[in-house]
Amino acid sequence: MDALIALVAAYLLGSVPFGLILTRLTGAGDLRAIGSGNIGATNVLRTGRRGLAAATLLLDMAKGAAAVLIVRAYLPGFEALAAAGAVLGHCYPVWLRFHGGKGVATLMGVSLALAWPIGLTYALVWLAVLFGTRVSSLGGMSAAVAAPLAAVVTGYANYAPVLAGLAVLVLWLHRANIGRLRAGTEPRIGAKG
């Protein structure tokens, strides 16, 4: 029962669509009708409002971290389930007919909360690839793949299986991006058109 509570509570917290809420509150329109239609920070950036995109990124990270930390405080031992629930909630929110984001920011939040060395590795890989290539999707996917490896290397191998599963989910949700990367047509941040 505790495992189910941890999973469901984290899912519900992860499913809060901050990108959609912020764009609606500020008059930027329905995020689902803009760009890729996703509810994450990268799509919020397509509205031209960098502050909103930054706020979405931070809030999506925060909800992932909060899910893990709350479960750690009240149901210790189920943090990995909370991590999975929060990312699944963001990617498949029940409120939006299971059409959400791609999980990159929320996965960073849960990685930080599970163990700071994992989160730090995630952040460094994400930023290094993002600034090196200016391709948001490549940065996010690289960071997701780095997380389970970091868990093993830094002594948190118990979190590696769930992080590996979440990395596979992130790659699956980026399959269209992977196709564009292979074709050389994936857009770069700051590029026109």
C-alpha positions as a printed NumPy array, in Angstrom:
array([[  0.   ,   0.   ,   0.   ],
       [  2.855,   2.406,   0.813],
       [  4.388,   1.769,  -2.594],
       [  1.099,   2.562,  -4.316],
       [  0.637,   5.739,  -2.269],
       [  4.165,   6.885,  -3.119],
       [  3.68 ,   6.213,  -6.814],
       [  0.26 ,   7.848,  -7.103],
       [  1.147,  10.899,  -4.998],
       [  4.301,  11.491,  -7.029],
       [  2.388,  10.999, -10.281],
       [ -0.21 ,  13.59 ,  -9.288],
       [  2.459,  16.099,  -8.293],
       [  4.408,  15.436, -11.485],
       [  1.298,  15.884, -13.594],
       [  0.862,  19.573, -12.692],
       [  1.323,  21.249, -16.135],
       [  3.247,  24.355, -15.111],
       [  4.112,  25.346, -18.684],
       [  0.462,  25.333, -19.693],
       [ -0.621,  27.14 , -16.521],
       [  2.011,  29.888, -16.863],
       [  1.367,  30.557, -20.541],
       [ -2.36 ,  30.792, -19.959],
       [ -2.023,  33.05 , -16.919],
       [  0.247,  35.445, -18.819],
       [ -1.821,  35.537, -22.003],
       [  0.71 ,  33.658, -24.134],
       [ -2.022,  31.338, -25.401],
       [ -2.594,  27.598, -25.272],
       [  0.843,  25.989, -25.222],
       [ -0.548,  22.86 , -26.842],
       [ -1.268,  24.893, -30.001],
       [  2.276,  26.301, -30.196],
       [  5.366,  24.683, -31.695],
       [  5.579,  21.007, -30.774],
       [  2.48 ,  21.186, -28.587],
       [  4.421,  19.896, -25.575],
       [  4.011,  21.477, -22.144],
       [  7.72 ,  21.746, -21.297],
       [ 10.152,  24.645, -21.103],
       [ 11.556,  24.242, -24.627],
       [  8.11 ,  24.743, -26.125],
       [  7.389,  27.655, -23.774],
       [ 10.554,  29.246, -25.176],
       [  8.879,  29.193, -28.595],
       [  6.387,  31.764, -27.306],
       [  9.301,  34.221, -27.201],
       [  9.061,  34.618, -23.444],
       [ 12.355,  33.526, -21.943],
       [ 11.282,  34.326, -18.398],
       [  8.281,  32.027, -18.72 ],
       [ 10.468,  29.292, -20.15 ],
       [ 12.92 ,  29.641, -17.251],
       [ 10.069,  29.581, -14.728],
       [  8.619,  26.472, -16.375],
       [ 12.008,  24.763, -16.276],
       [ 12.473,  25.535, -12.578],
       [  8.939,  24.534, -11.603],
       [  9.108,  21.275, -13.567],
       [ 12.393,  20.491, -11.83 ],
       [ 10.933,  21.484,  -8.464],
       [  7.897,  19.219,  -8.745],
       [ 10.146,  16.248,  -9.497],
       [ 12.433,  17.027,  -6.586],
       [  9.482,  17.676,  -4.269],
       [  7.886,  14.328,  -5.103],
       [ 11.049,  12.455,  -4.141],
       [ 11.726,  14.522,  -1.013],
       [  8.157,  14.258,   0.277],
       [  8.152,  10.485,  -0.18 ],
       [ 11.598,  10.275,   1.463],
       [ 10.194,  12.17 ,   4.475],
       [  6.961,  10.213,   4.882],
       [  7.514,   6.883,   3.116],
       [ 11.277,   6.296,   3.166],
       [ 12.515,   3.581,   0.891],
       [ 10.142,   4.384,  -1.948],
       [ 12.089,   7.285,  -3.455],
       [ 12.756,   5.424,  -6.721],
       [  9.027,   4.835,  -7.172],
       [  8.405,   8.52 ,  -6.497],
       [ 10.968,   9.438,  -9.148],
       [  9.215,   7.227, -11.68 ],
       [  5.791,   8.539, -10.712],
       [  6.768,  12.202, -11.015],
       [  8.313,  11.803, -14.474],
       [  5.403,   9.659, -15.684],
       [  3.006,  12.306, -14.382],
       [  4.77 ,  15.02 , -16.344],
       [  4.906,  12.971, -19.531],
       [  1.397,  11.514, -19.262],
       [ -0.764,  13.863, -17.129],
       [ -4.261,  12.599, -16.563],
       [ -5.607,  16.185, -16.723],
       [ -4.41 ,  16.616, -20.325],
       [ -5.553,  13.249, -21.683],
       [ -2.08 ,  11.854, -21.076],
       [ -0.38 ,  14.296, -23.492],
       [  2.394,  16.047, -21.571],
       [  6.049,  16.929, -21.892],
       [  9.167,  14.897, -22.549],
       [ 10.37 ,  14.658, -18.962],
       [ 13.829,  16.233, -19.169],
       [ 13.442,  18.947, -16.515],
       [ 11.385,  16.758, -14.181],
       [ 13.98 ,  13.995, -14.497],
       [ 16.664,  16.484, -13.51 ],
       [ 14.645,  17.386, -10.42 ],
       [ 14.223,  13.791,  -9.339],
       [ 17.92 ,  13.087, -10.043],
       [ 18.959,  15.955,  -7.771],
       [ 16.631,  14.793,  -5.018],
       [ 17.668,  11.141,  -5.253],
       [ 21.36 ,  12.033,  -4.818],
       [ 23.123,  15.311,  -5.559],
       [ 26.049,  13.687,  -7.451],
       [ 23.557,  12.205,  -9.914],
       [ 21.788,  15.522, -10.277],
       [ 25.048,  17.412, -10.687],
       [ 26.188,  15.032, -13.419],
       [ 22.811,  15.37 , -15.123],
       [ 23.018,  19.172, -15.04 ],
       [ 26.62 ,  19.325, -16.269],
       [ 25.995,  16.952, -19.181],
       [ 22.769,  18.758, -20.113],
       [ 24.433,  22.179, -20.098],
       [ 27.626,  21.028, -21.822],
       [ 25.765,  19.407, -24.713],
       [ 23.185,  22.192, -24.905],
       [ 25.77 ,  24.966, -25.097],
       [ 28.074,  22.901, -27.285],
       [ 25.433,  22.093, -29.892],
       [ 22.559,  24.528, -29.184],
       [ 20.229,  21.537, -29.671],
       [ 17.842,  21.265, -26.723],
       [ 16.73 ,  17.712, -27.424],
       [ 20.291,  16.401, -27.659],
       [ 21.196,  17.988, -24.336],
       [ 18.179,  16.495, -22.608],
       [ 18.656,  13.014, -24.026],
       [ 22.376,  13.011, -23.205],
       [ 21.669,  14.029, -19.616],
       [ 18.983,  11.366, -19.235],
       [ 21.374,   8.665, -20.431],
       [ 24.119,   9.994, -18.132],
       [ 21.938,   9.744, -14.995],
       [ 21.928,   5.938, -14.507],
       [ 25.634,   5.802, -15.357],
       [ 26.303,   8.496, -12.763],
       [ 24.257,   6.54 , -10.221],
       [ 26.497,   3.501, -10.667],
       [ 29.769,   5.446, -10.675],
       [ 28.935,   7.61 ,  -7.633],
       [ 27.737,   4.792,  -5.386],
       [ 23.985,   5.027,  -5.86 ],
       [ 23.535,   1.931,  -8.011],
       [ 20.208,   1.204,  -6.296],
       [ 18.741,   4.123,  -8.267],
       [ 20.27 ,   3.043, -11.585],
       [ 17.414,   0.732, -12.713],
       [ 14.684,   3.357, -12.367],
       [ 16.896,   6.036, -13.915],
       [ 17.706,   3.704, -16.812],
       [ 14.013,   3.081, -17.352],
       [ 13.287,   6.8  , -17.29 ],
       [ 16.14 ,   7.426, -19.742],
       [ 14.534,   4.941, -22.147],
       [ 11.235,   6.809, -21.727],
       [ 12.909,  10.152, -22.497],
       [ 14.538,   8.678, -25.618],
       [ 11.195,   7.228, -26.723],
       [  9.461,  10.561, -26.314],
       [ 12.24 ,  12.184, -28.352],
       [ 11.989,   9.695, -31.227],
       [ 10.847,  12.406, -33.663],
       [ 13.773,  14.57 , -32.543],
       [ 16.132,  11.648, -33.095],
       [ 14.805,  11.334, -36.641],
       [ 15.409,  15.038, -37.265],
       [ 18.888,  14.814, -35.741],
       [ 19.737,  11.997, -38.141],
       [ 18.348,  14.038, -41.041],
       [ 20.174,  17.195, -39.923],
       [ 16.925,  19.137, -39.568],
       [ 16.6  ,  19.409, -35.789],
       [ 16.229,  23.114, -34.878],
       [ 18.865,  24.865, -32.808],
       [ 18.12 ,  27.271, -29.992],
       [ 18.422,  30.821, -31.28 ],
       [ 18.167,  29.789, -34.93 ],
       [ 15.608,  31.571, -37.101],
       [ 12.789,  29.712, -38.754]])
